[in-house]
Amino acid sequence: MRKWLSLSSPLIITFILLSFGFESKEVKVPETLKVKQPTEVLFPKNKTVHATMLLTPPFIGSSYIGFKEALAFKESQGNYFTTNTLGYLGKYQFGIGTLQLMGVYNATRFLNDPVLQERAFNTNIARNKWILRRDIARFVGKRIGGVEITESGMMAAAHLAGAGNVKKYLRSWGAFDVSDSYGTTIAKYMKKFSGYDISYVSPKRNPKV
């Protein structure tokens, strides 16, 4: 048999009072349910980045995540939605030519899609590992200009200058070194990003996003 709400129910009493124009007393919200600080979505629509987020790179150790976040901080201070003065895009500062090699042709969509940017980064690491697979086997553990060659240093340098230039640098034992438009050299990236574990990504021939 269906049970009806008793007229003594607080819900019914509140409804009756409101129906006759009476105002209910202010409801006291428990402290545990109050929002103590403003919350933010992960990728805000206004695409702003707080200054406190830009002071230091995130420290996540020598893992693959640590590697990509440290590289992102160096490239763009970790900002997905930025374009530099040379037209390089996003958190990892990709050029249009590199993106097209991986099957990305819409720069606007890329710049506004953090998930796509992360996929592109992983894909590019896999691509560069394939191109440099023989050099990884030959040079990792050796020293050039006093810097130990590591796989992560090679991948960072390839991100900066292209895998072909990294080959030339290694095979000339450092005699061939190039820099980007801001003066950063292959040698500097080799040193700065050495020692990370990037075994998470396997080499792939001509991978696509």
Tab-separated table of C-alpha atoms in Angstrom:
chain	number	residue	atom	x	y	z
A	1	MET	CA	0.000	0.000	0.000
A	2	ARG	CA	1.465	3.443	-0.992
A	3	LYS	CA	2.644	5.512	1.974
A	4	TRP	CA	1.671	9.187	1.978
A	5	LEU	CA	3.779	11.914	3.554
A	6	SER	CA	2.510	12.964	6.918
A	7	LEU	CA	1.398	16.603	7.295
A	8	SER	CA	3.987	16.797	10.028
A	9	SER	CA	6.725	16.189	7.461
A	10	PRO	CA	9.211	19.136	7.310
A	11	LEU	CA	8.991	19.095	3.513
A	12	ILE	CA	5.159	19.513	3.568
A	13	ILE	CA	5.335	22.239	6.222
A	14	THR	CA	7.915	24.171	4.193
A	15	PHE	CA	5.769	23.874	1.059
A	16	ILE	CA	2.669	25.157	2.888
A	17	LEU	CA	4.515	28.114	4.401
A	18	LEU	CA	5.943	29.106	1.029
A	19	SER	CA	2.501	28.772	-0.585
A	20	PHE	CA	1.071	31.324	1.844
A	21	GLY	CA	3.893	33.777	1.322
A	22	PHE	CA	5.917	32.976	4.408
A	23	GLU	CA	9.667	33.056	4.038
A	24	SER	CA	11.607	30.158	5.438
A	25	LYS	CA	14.629	30.784	7.600
A	26	GLU	CA	18.061	30.779	5.968
A	27	VAL	CA	19.394	27.273	5.616
A	28	LYS	CA	22.719	26.811	7.344
A	29	VAL	CA	25.200	24.950	5.121
A	30	PRO	CA	27.504	22.561	6.989
A	31	GLU	CA	31.157	23.589	6.900
A	32	THR	CA	32.128	20.351	5.168
A	33	LEU	CA	29.965	21.235	2.166
A	34	LYS	CA	31.234	24.768	1.661
A	35	VAL	CA	33.649	25.553	-1.171
A	36	LYS	CA	36.538	27.202	0.613
A	37	GLN	CA	38.460	28.268	-2.515
A	38	PRO	CA	37.458	28.924	-6.115
A	39	THR	CA	37.905	25.896	-8.320
A	40	GLU	CA	39.233	25.844	-11.878
A	41	VAL	CA	38.753	23.526	-14.804
A	42	LEU	CA	41.858	21.787	-16.101
A	43	PHE	CA	41.889	23.702	-19.383
A	44	PRO	CA	40.148	27.065	-18.716
A	45	LYS	CA	38.225	28.626	-21.574
A	46	ASN	CA	40.115	31.885	-21.281
A	47	LYS	CA	43.347	29.888	-21.634
A	48	THR	CA	45.135	31.761	-18.852
A	49	VAL	CA	47.993	30.367	-16.818
A	50	HIS	CA	48.617	31.607	-13.295
A	51	ALA	CA	51.991	33.205	-12.670
A	52	THR	CA	52.647	30.832	-9.766
A	53	MET	CA	52.461	27.922	-12.221
A	54	LEU	CA	55.273	29.380	-14.291
A	55	LEU	CA	57.916	29.901	-11.627
A	56	THR	CA	59.382	26.416	-11.530
A	57	PRO	CA	58.949	23.273	-13.597
A	58	PRO	CA	57.086	20.381	-11.963
A	59	PHE	CA	59.433	17.904	-10.288
A	60	ILE	CA	58.375	14.381	-11.204
A	61	GLY	CA	61.761	12.710	-10.997
A	62	SER	CA	63.482	10.938	-13.871
A	63	SER	CA	60.352	9.236	-15.224
A	64	TYR	CA	58.965	9.729	-18.715
A	65	ILE	CA	56.410	12.153	-17.292
A	66	GLY	CA	59.237	14.059	-15.645
A	67	PHE	CA	61.037	14.197	-18.977
A	68	LYS	CA	58.147	15.549	-20.999
A	69	GLU	CA	57.091	18.048	-18.343
A	70	ALA	CA	60.638	19.376	-17.973
A	71	LEU	CA	60.926	19.699	-21.754
A	72	ALA	CA	57.530	21.398	-21.936
A	73	PHE	CA	58.556	23.884	-19.274
A	74	LYS	CA	61.689	24.743	-21.232
A	75	GLU	CA	59.720	25.109	-24.459
A	76	SER	CA	56.629	27.018	-23.323
A	77	GLN	CA	56.518	27.034	-19.519
A	78	GLY	CA	53.929	24.292	-19.904
A	79	ASN	CA	51.338	26.430	-21.703
A	80	TYR	CA	49.191	24.462	-24.158
A	81	PHE	CA	47.720	27.562	-25.760
A	82	THR	CA	50.779	29.600	-26.684
A	83	THR	CA	52.407	30.385	-30.024
A	84	ASN	CA	55.943	31.778	-30.095
A	85	THR	CA	57.340	34.498	-32.326
A	86	LEU	CA	58.344	31.934	-34.956
A	87	GLY	CA	54.935	30.274	-35.141
A	88	TYR	CA	55.719	27.181	-33.077
A	89	LEU	CA	52.636	25.844	-31.353
A	90	GLY	CA	51.526	24.684	-27.952
A	91	LYS	CA	53.014	23.156	-24.865
A	92	TYR	CA	55.849	21.417	-26.732
A	93	GLN	CA	56.287	24.072	-29.447
A	94	PHE	CA	55.734	21.983	-32.564
A	95	GLY	CA	56.332	23.325	-36.047
A	96	ILE	CA	53.706	22.844	-38.742
A	97	GLY	CA	56.044	20.669	-40.832
A	98	THR	CA	56.619	18.192	-38.000
A	99	LEU	CA	52.904	18.015	-37.243
A	100	GLN	CA	52.100	17.253	-40.871
A	101	LEU	CA	54.551	14.331	-40.807
A	102	MET	CA	52.443	12.851	-38.009
A	103	GLY	CA	49.107	13.483	-39.717
A	104	VAL	CA	48.069	16.730	-38.012
A	105	TYR	CA	47.007	19.398	-40.515
A	106	ASN	CA	44.773	21.766	-38.547
A	107	ALA	CA	46.915	24.150	-36.506
A	108	THR	CA	43.954	25.835	-34.809
A	109	ARG	CA	42.505	22.547	-33.621
A	110	PHE	CA	45.930	21.398	-32.455
A	111	LEU	CA	46.522	24.561	-30.440
A	112	ASN	CA	43.163	24.210	-28.687
A	113	ASP	CA	43.349	20.466	-27.982
A	114	PRO	CA	45.671	19.494	-25.091
A	115	VAL	CA	44.931	15.790	-25.545
A	116	LEU	CA	46.011	15.969	-29.184
A	117	GLN	CA	49.194	17.788	-28.163
A	118	GLU	CA	50.108	15.026	-25.721
A	119	ARG	CA	49.457	12.370	-28.346
A	120	ALA	CA	51.592	14.289	-30.841
A	121	PHE	CA	54.459	14.468	-28.357
A	122	ASN	CA	54.398	10.717	-27.723
A	123	THR	CA	54.157	10.032	-31.461
A	124	ASN	CA	57.108	12.275	-32.211
A	125	ILE	CA	59.254	10.574	-29.584
A	126	ALA	CA	58.411	7.189	-31.140
A	127	ARG	CA	59.273	8.555	-34.588
A	128	ASN	CA	62.613	10.023	-33.479
A	129	LYS	CA	63.533	6.842	-31.631
A	130	TRP	CA	63.077	4.914	-34.859
A	131	ILE	CA	65.175	7.358	-36.880
A	132	LEU	CA	67.951	7.350	-34.278
A	133	ARG	CA	67.762	3.676	-33.273
A	134	ARG	CA	71.243	2.839	-34.581
A	135	ASP	CA	72.761	5.935	-32.993
A	136	ILE	CA	71.098	5.100	-29.674
A	137	ALA	CA	72.754	1.685	-29.760
A	138	ARG	CA	76.116	3.150	-30.751
A	139	PHE	CA	76.435	6.313	-28.644
A	140	VAL	CA	74.464	5.915	-25.408
A	141	GLY	CA	76.955	5.787	-22.529
A	142	LYS	CA	79.723	7.534	-24.450
A	143	ARG	CA	80.800	11.122	-23.777
A	144	ILE	CA	80.975	14.031	-26.198
A	145	GLY	CA	82.364	17.344	-25.007
A	146	GLY	CA	82.334	16.054	-21.449
A	147	VAL	CA	78.610	15.220	-21.573
A	148	GLU	CA	77.391	11.648	-21.296
A	149	ILE	CA	75.095	10.726	-24.155
A	150	THR	CA	71.739	9.358	-23.020
A	151	GLU	CA	68.628	8.357	-24.908
A	152	SER	CA	66.560	11.111	-23.292
A	153	GLY	CA	69.173	13.712	-24.158
A	154	MET	CA	69.098	12.547	-27.764
A	155	MET	CA	65.283	12.715	-27.891
A	156	ALA	CA	65.250	16.202	-26.401
A	157	ALA	CA	67.864	17.364	-28.903
A	158	ALA	CA	65.879	15.793	-31.739
A	159	HIS	CA	62.810	17.697	-30.564
A	160	LEU	CA	64.859	20.882	-30.675
A	161	ALA	CA	66.785	20.477	-33.929
A	162	GLY	CA	65.430	17.423	-35.716
A	163	ALA	CA	66.672	13.846	-35.691
A	164	GLY	CA	68.824	14.385	-38.784
A	165	ASN	CA	70.856	17.111	-37.083
A	166	VAL	CA	71.279	14.954	-33.988
A	167	LYS	CA	72.733	12.217	-36.208
A	168	LYS	CA	75.225	14.699	-37.630
A	169	TYR	CA	76.140	15.926	-34.152
A	170	LEU	CA	76.790	12.423	-32.849
A	171	ARG	CA	78.606	11.097	-35.888
A	172	SER	CA	80.893	14.143	-35.956
A	173	TRP	CA	81.531	13.721	-32.231
A	174	GLY	CA	80.166	17.192	-31.517
A	175	ALA	CA	81.930	19.067	-34.329
A	176	PHE	CA	78.605	19.642	-36.067
A	177	ASP	CA	76.330	21.524	-33.681
A	178	VAL	CA	73.405	23.735	-34.524
A	179	SER	CA	71.251	26.089	-32.468
A	180	ASP	CA	67.685	27.277	-32.716
A	181	SER	CA	66.708	30.891	-33.304
A	182	TYR	CA	67.017	31.605	-29.590
A	183	GLY	CA	70.575	30.285	-29.343
A	184	THR	CA	69.938	26.884	-27.749
A	185	THR	CA	72.297	24.215	-29.106
A	186	ILE	CA	72.049	20.457	-29.455
A	187	ALA	CA	74.825	20.112	-26.901
A	188	LYS	CA	72.859	22.122	-24.324
A	189	TYR	CA	69.785	19.930	-24.728
A	190	MET	CA	71.913	16.783	-24.593
A	191	LYS	CA	73.188	17.895	-21.195
A	192	LYS	CA	70.017	19.420	-19.773
A	193	PHE	CA	67.755	16.443	-20.494
A	194	SER	CA	70.140	13.556	-19.866
A	195	GLY	CA	69.299	10.688	-17.568
A	196	TYR	CA	65.522	10.383	-17.894
A	197	ASP	CA	63.866	7.008	-18.378
A	198	ILE	CA	61.887	7.229	-21.616
A	199	SER	CA	61.498	3.494	-22.211
A	200	TYR	CA	57.733	4.069	-21.944
A	201	VAL	CA	57.704	4.948	-25.668
A	202	SER	CA	58.814	2.372	-28.216
A	203	PRO	CA	60.352	3.282	-31.589
A	204	LYS	CA	57.927	3.279	-34.517
A	205	ARG	CA	58.430	3.795	-38.210
A	206	ASN	CA	56.307	6.642	-39.620
A	207	PRO	CA	53.801	6.723	-36.730
A	208	LYS	CA	50.665	8.838	-37.010
A	209	VAL	CA	48.688	10.575	-34.299
